[in-house]
Coordinates of C-alpha atoms and ligand atoms in Angstrom, one line a residue:
X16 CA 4.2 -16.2 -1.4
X17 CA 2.9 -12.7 -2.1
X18 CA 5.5 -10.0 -2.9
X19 CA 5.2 -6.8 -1.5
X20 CA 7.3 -4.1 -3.3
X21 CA 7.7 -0.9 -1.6
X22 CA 10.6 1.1 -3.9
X23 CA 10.0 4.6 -1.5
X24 CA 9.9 2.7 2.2
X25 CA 10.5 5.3 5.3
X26 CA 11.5 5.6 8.6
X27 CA 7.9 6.9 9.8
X28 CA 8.7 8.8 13.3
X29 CA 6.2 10.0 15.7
X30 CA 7.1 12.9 18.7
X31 CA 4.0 13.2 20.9
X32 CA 4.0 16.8 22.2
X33 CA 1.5 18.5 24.5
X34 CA 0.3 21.6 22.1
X35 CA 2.1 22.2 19.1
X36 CA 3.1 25.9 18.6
X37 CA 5.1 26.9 15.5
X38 CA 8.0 29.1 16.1
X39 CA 9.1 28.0 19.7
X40 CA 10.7 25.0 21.1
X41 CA 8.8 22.2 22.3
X42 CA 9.8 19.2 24.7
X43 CA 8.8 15.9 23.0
X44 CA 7.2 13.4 25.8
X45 CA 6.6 10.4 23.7
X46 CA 8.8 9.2 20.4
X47 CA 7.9 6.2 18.2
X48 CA 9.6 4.8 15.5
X49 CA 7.6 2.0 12.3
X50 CA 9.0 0.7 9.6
X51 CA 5.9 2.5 7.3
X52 CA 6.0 3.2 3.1
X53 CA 2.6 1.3 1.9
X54 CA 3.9 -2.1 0.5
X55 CA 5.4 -2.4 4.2
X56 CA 1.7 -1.7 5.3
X57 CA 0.2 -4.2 3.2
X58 CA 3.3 -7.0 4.1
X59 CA 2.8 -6.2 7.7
X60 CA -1.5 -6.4 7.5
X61 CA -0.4 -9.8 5.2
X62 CA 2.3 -11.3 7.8
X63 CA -0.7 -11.1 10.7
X64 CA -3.0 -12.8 8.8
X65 CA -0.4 -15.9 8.6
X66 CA -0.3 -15.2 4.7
X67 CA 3.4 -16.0 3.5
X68 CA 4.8 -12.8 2.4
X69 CA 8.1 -11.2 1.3
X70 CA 8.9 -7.7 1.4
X71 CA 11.1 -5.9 -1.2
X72 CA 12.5 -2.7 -2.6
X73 CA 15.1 -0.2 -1.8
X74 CA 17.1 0.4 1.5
X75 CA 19.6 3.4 2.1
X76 CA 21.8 4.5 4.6
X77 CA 21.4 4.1 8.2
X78 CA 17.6 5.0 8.2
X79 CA 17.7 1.7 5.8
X80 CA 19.4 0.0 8.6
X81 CA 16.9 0.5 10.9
X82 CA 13.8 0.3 8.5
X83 CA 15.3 -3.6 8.4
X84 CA 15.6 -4.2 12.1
X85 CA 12.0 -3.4 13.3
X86 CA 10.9 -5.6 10.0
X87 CA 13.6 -8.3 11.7
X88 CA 11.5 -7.3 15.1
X89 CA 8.1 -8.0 14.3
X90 CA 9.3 -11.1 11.7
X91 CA 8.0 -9.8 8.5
X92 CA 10.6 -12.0 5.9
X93 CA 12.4 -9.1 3.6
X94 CA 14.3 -9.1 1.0
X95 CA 15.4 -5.6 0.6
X96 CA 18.2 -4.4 -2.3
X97 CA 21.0 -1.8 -1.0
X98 CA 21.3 1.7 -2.3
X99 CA 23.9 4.4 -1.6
X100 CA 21.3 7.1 -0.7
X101 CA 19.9 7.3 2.8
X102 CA 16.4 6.0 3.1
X103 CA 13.3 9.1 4.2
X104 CA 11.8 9.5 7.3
X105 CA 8.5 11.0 7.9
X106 CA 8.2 12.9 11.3
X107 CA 4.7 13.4 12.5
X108 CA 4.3 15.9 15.7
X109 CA 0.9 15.1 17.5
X110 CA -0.6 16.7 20.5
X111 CA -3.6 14.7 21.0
X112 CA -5.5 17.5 18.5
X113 CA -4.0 16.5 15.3
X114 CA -0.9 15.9 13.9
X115 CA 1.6 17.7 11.5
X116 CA 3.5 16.0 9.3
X117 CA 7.0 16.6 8.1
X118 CA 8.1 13.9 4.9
X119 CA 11.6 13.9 3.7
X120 CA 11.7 13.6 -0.2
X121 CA 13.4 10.2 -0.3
X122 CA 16.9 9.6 -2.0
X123 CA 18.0 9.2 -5.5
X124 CA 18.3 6.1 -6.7
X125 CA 21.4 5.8 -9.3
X126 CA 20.7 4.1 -12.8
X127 CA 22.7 1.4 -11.8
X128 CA 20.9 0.8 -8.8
X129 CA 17.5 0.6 -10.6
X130 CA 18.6 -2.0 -13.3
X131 CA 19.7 -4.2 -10.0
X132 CA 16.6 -4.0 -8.0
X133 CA 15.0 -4.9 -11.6
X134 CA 17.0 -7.9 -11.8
X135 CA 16.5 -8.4 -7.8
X136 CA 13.1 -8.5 -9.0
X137 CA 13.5 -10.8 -11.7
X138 CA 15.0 -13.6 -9.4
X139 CA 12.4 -13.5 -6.5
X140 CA 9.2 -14.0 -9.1
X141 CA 9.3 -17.9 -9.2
X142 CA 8.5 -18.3 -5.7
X143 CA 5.6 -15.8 -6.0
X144 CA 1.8 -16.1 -6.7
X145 CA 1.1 -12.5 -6.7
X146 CA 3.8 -9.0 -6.7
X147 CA 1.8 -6.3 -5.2
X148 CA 3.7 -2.3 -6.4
X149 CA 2.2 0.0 -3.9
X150 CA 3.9 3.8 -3.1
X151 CA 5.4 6.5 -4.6
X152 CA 8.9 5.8 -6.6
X153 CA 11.3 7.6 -5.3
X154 CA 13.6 10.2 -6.9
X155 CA 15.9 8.3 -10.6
X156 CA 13.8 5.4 -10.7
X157 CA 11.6 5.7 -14.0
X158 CA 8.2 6.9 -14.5
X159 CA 7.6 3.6 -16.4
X160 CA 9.2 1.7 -13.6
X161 CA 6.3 -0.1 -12.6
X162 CA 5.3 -1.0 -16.2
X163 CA 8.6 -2.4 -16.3
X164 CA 8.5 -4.7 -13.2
X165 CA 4.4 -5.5 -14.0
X166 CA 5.6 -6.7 -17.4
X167 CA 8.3 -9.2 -15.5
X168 CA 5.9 -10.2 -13.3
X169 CA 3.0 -11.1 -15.6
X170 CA 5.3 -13.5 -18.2
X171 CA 6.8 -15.2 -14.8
X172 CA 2.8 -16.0 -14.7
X173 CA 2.3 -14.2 -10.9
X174 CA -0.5 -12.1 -11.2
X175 CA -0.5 -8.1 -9.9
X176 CA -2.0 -5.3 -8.1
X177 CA -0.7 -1.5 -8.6
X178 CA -1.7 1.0 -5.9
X179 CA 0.2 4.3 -6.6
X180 CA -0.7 7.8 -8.1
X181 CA -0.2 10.2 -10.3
X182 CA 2.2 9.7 -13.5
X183 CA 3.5 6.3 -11.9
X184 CA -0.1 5.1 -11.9
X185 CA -1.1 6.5 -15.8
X186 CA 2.4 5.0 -16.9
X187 CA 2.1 1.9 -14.7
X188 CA -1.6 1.2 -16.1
X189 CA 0.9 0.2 -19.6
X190 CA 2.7 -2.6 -17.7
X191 CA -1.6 -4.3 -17.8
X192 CA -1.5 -5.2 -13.9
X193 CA -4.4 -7.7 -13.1
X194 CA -5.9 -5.1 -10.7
X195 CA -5.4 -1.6 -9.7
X196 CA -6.6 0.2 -6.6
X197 CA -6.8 4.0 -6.7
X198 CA -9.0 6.3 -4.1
X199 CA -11.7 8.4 -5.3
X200 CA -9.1 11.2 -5.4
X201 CA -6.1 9.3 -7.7
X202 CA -9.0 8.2 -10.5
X203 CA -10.2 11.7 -10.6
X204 CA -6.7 13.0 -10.8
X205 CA -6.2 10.4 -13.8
X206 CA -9.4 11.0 -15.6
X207 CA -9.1 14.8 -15.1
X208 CA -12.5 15.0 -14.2
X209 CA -13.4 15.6 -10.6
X210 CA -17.4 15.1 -11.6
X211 CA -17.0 12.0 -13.6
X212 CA -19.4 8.9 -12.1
X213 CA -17.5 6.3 -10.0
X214 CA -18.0 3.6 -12.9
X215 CA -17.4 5.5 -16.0
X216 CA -13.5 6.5 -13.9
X217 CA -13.1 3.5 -13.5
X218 CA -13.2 2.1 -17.0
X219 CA -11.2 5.1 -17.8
X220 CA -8.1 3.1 -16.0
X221 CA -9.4 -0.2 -18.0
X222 CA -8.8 1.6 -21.2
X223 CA -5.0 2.9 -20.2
X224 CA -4.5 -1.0 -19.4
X225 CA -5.6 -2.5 -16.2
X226 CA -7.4 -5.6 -16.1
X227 CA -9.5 -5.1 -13.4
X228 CA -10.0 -2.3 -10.8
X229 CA -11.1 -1.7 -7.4
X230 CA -11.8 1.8 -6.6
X231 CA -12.2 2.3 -2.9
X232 CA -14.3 5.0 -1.7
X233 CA -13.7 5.7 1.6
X234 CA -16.6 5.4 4.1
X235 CA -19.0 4.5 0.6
X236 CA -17.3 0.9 0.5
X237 CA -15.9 -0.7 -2.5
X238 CA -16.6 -0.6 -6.6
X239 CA -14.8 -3.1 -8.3
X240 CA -15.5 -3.4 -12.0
X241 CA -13.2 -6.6 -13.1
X242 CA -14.0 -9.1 -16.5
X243 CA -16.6 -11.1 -14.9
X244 CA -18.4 -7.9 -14.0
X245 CA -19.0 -5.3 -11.4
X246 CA -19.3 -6.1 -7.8
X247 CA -19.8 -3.4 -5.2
X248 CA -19.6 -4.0 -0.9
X249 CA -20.5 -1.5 1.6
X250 CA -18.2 -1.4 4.8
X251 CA -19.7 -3.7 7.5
X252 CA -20.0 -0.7 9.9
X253 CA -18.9 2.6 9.5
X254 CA -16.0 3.3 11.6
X255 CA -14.8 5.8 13.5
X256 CA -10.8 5.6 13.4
X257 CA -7.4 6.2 11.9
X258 CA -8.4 5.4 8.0
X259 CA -4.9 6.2 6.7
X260 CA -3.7 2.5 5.7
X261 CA -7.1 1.4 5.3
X262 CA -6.5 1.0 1.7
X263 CA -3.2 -0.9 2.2
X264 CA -5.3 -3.5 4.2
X265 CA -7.9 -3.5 1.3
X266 CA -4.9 -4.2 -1.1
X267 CA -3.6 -7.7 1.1
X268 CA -6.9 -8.9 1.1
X269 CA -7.2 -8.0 -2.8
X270 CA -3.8 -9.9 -2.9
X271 CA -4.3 -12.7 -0.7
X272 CA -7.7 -13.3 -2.9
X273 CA -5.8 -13.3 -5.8
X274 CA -3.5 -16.0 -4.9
X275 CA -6.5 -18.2 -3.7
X276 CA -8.6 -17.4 -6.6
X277 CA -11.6 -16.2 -4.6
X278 CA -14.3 -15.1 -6.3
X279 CA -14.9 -11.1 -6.9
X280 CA -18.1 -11.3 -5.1
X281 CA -16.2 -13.0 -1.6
X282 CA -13.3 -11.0 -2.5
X283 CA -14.5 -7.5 -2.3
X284 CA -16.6 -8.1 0.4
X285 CA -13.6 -9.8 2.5
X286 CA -11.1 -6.3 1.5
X287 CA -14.1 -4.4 3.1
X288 CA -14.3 -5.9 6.5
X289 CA -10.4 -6.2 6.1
X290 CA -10.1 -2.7 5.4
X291 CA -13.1 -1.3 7.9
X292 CA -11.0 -3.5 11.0
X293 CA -7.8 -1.5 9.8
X294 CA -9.8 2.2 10.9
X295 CA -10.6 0.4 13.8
X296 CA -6.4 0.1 14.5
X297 CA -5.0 3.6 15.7
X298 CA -1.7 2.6 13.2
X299 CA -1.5 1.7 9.8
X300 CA -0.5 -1.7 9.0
X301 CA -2.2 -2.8 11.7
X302 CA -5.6 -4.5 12.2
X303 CA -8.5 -5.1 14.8
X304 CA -8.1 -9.1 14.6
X305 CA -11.8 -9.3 16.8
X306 CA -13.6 -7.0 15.0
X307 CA -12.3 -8.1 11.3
X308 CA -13.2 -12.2 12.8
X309 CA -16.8 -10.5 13.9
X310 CA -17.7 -8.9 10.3
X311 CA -16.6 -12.0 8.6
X312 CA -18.1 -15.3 11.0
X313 CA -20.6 -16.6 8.7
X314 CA -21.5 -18.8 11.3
X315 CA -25.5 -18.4 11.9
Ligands
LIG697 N1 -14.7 5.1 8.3 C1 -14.7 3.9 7.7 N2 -15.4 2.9 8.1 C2 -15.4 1.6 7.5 N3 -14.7 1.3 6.5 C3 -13.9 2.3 5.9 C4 -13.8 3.6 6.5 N4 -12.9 4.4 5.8 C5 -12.5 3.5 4.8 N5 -13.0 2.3 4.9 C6 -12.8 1.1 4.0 O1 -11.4 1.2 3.6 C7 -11.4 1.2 2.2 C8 -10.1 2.0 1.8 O2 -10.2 3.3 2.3 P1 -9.8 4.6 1.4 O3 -10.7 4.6 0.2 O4 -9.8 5.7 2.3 O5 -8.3 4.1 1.0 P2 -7.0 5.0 0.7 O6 -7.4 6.4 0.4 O7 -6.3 4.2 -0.4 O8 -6.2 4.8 2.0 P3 -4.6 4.7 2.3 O9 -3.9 4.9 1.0 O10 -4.3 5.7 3.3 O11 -4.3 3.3 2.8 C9 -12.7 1.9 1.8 O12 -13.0 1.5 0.5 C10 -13.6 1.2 2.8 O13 -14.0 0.0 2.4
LIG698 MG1 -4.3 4.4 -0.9

């Protein structure tokens, strides 16, 4: 089973609106409601592909209850730990132009709280190949947090992928995570140097600890520069879509690899077609099932 740990989940709402003008009222004609944080991306991108997966992390208030009934909805197994706080919502208003976004700053999460998720944690590791940390932690837990739960994981022998940013990723990079997936726009911000080549960033993150990384590049495709060297894959097309989530579908292919043990060069060039058929799917966590089964047949 692959654990997918999303400590900052939200109640991602939607209000479709004709034109959006600030300062006056506006009648909503369309409102949608996901379960979204990235970790639920990657377990809902996982749970499609008929790859056993668990969700986990931290649930709050009555925007926690329902973050848990549209994962009970759509059958994604969870294993969510309680916290007093309410859970955050993200609004987004769209009028067919664009959409503004509103995000909530997520609750505190109690000392208390954090040492029983860790322990939480602890206890669902033995049924797990691989514990993939992806998100932003949310207010009280620790900036080492994810070192602390990539340690747990890595001497319960599951192996790890770490897709956040900023301080949680430099201090998470200590915790040594098997793999690490940052944008083009999280290395630079953790190299501090915006002009820096693609490759030499990304040995930057092996030397503050990771043992492999896979920097994705948008449209440019995939650089992963791992222990049994560097491997590179170009999208299959480029695709004209939604690419927020793309790299939460890159990350459950790079997770579902790892559990099988695929080979870098299969691997990478799986999360691209993985991640390319997620731009193709107007919402993240979702897929284009045809188009990912077209860009991977192998059959002449
Ligand atoms: N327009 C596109 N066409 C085809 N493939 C794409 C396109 N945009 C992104 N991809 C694929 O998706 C991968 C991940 O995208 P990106 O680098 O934007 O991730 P990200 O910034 O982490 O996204 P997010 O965090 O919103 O999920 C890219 O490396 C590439 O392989
Ligand atoms: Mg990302």
């Amino acid at each position: 089973m692959i654990l997918a740990v999303t400590l900052n989940p939200a109640l991602d709402l939607t209000y479709a609106v004709d034109a959006l003008v600030p300062h006056t009222t506006h009648r909503v004609t369309a409102v949608t409601e996901r379960a979204g944080g990235k970790g639920l991306n990657v377990a809902s991108v996982l749970h499609a592909l008929g790859e056993p997966v668990l969700a986990t992390g931290l649930l709050g208030g009555a925007t926690g209850d329902r973050i848990a009934d549209l994962l009970a909805r759509d059958g994604i197994p969870a294993s969510f730990r309680r916290i007093a706080a309410g859970s955050r919502r993200t609004v987004a208003v769209a009028d067919g132009l664009d959409a503004t976004g509103f995000w909530e700053p997520g609750p505190t999460v109690t000392a208390g709280e954090w040492r029983d998720f860790v322990a939480h944690f602890r206890g669902l590791l033995p049924g797990a190949s691989v514990a993939v940390l992806s998100g932003s932690l949310p207010p009280g837990v620790p900036v080492e947090g994810y070192a602390t739960l990539l340690a747990l994981a890595t001497d319960a022998g599951v192996r790890t992928i770490l897709d956040t940013s900023g301080e949680p990723l430099r201090a998470g990079l200590g915790g040594r995570p098997d793999l690490v997936k940052p944008n083009a726009a999280e290395l630079a911000a953790l190299t501090g140097d915006p002009g820096l080549d693609a490759r030499s960033a990304a040995d930057h993150a092996l030397a503050l600890g990771a043992r492999a990384v896979v920097l994705s590049r948008g449209e440019l495709g995939l650089l992963a520069v791992t222990p049994d060297g560097v491997f590179e894959a170009a999208p299959p097309e480029t695709v004209a879509g939604n690419p927020t989530g793309a790299g939460d579908a890159c990350v459950a292919a790079l997770a579902r690899g790892l559990a099988a043990r695929t080979p870098w060069v299969s691997l990478v060039a799986d999360a691209a077609a993985l991640s390319a058929a997620a731009v193709a799917a107007p919402i993240a966590g979702v897929f284009d099932a045809d188009a990912y089964r077209r860009w991977t047949d192998t059959t002449p």
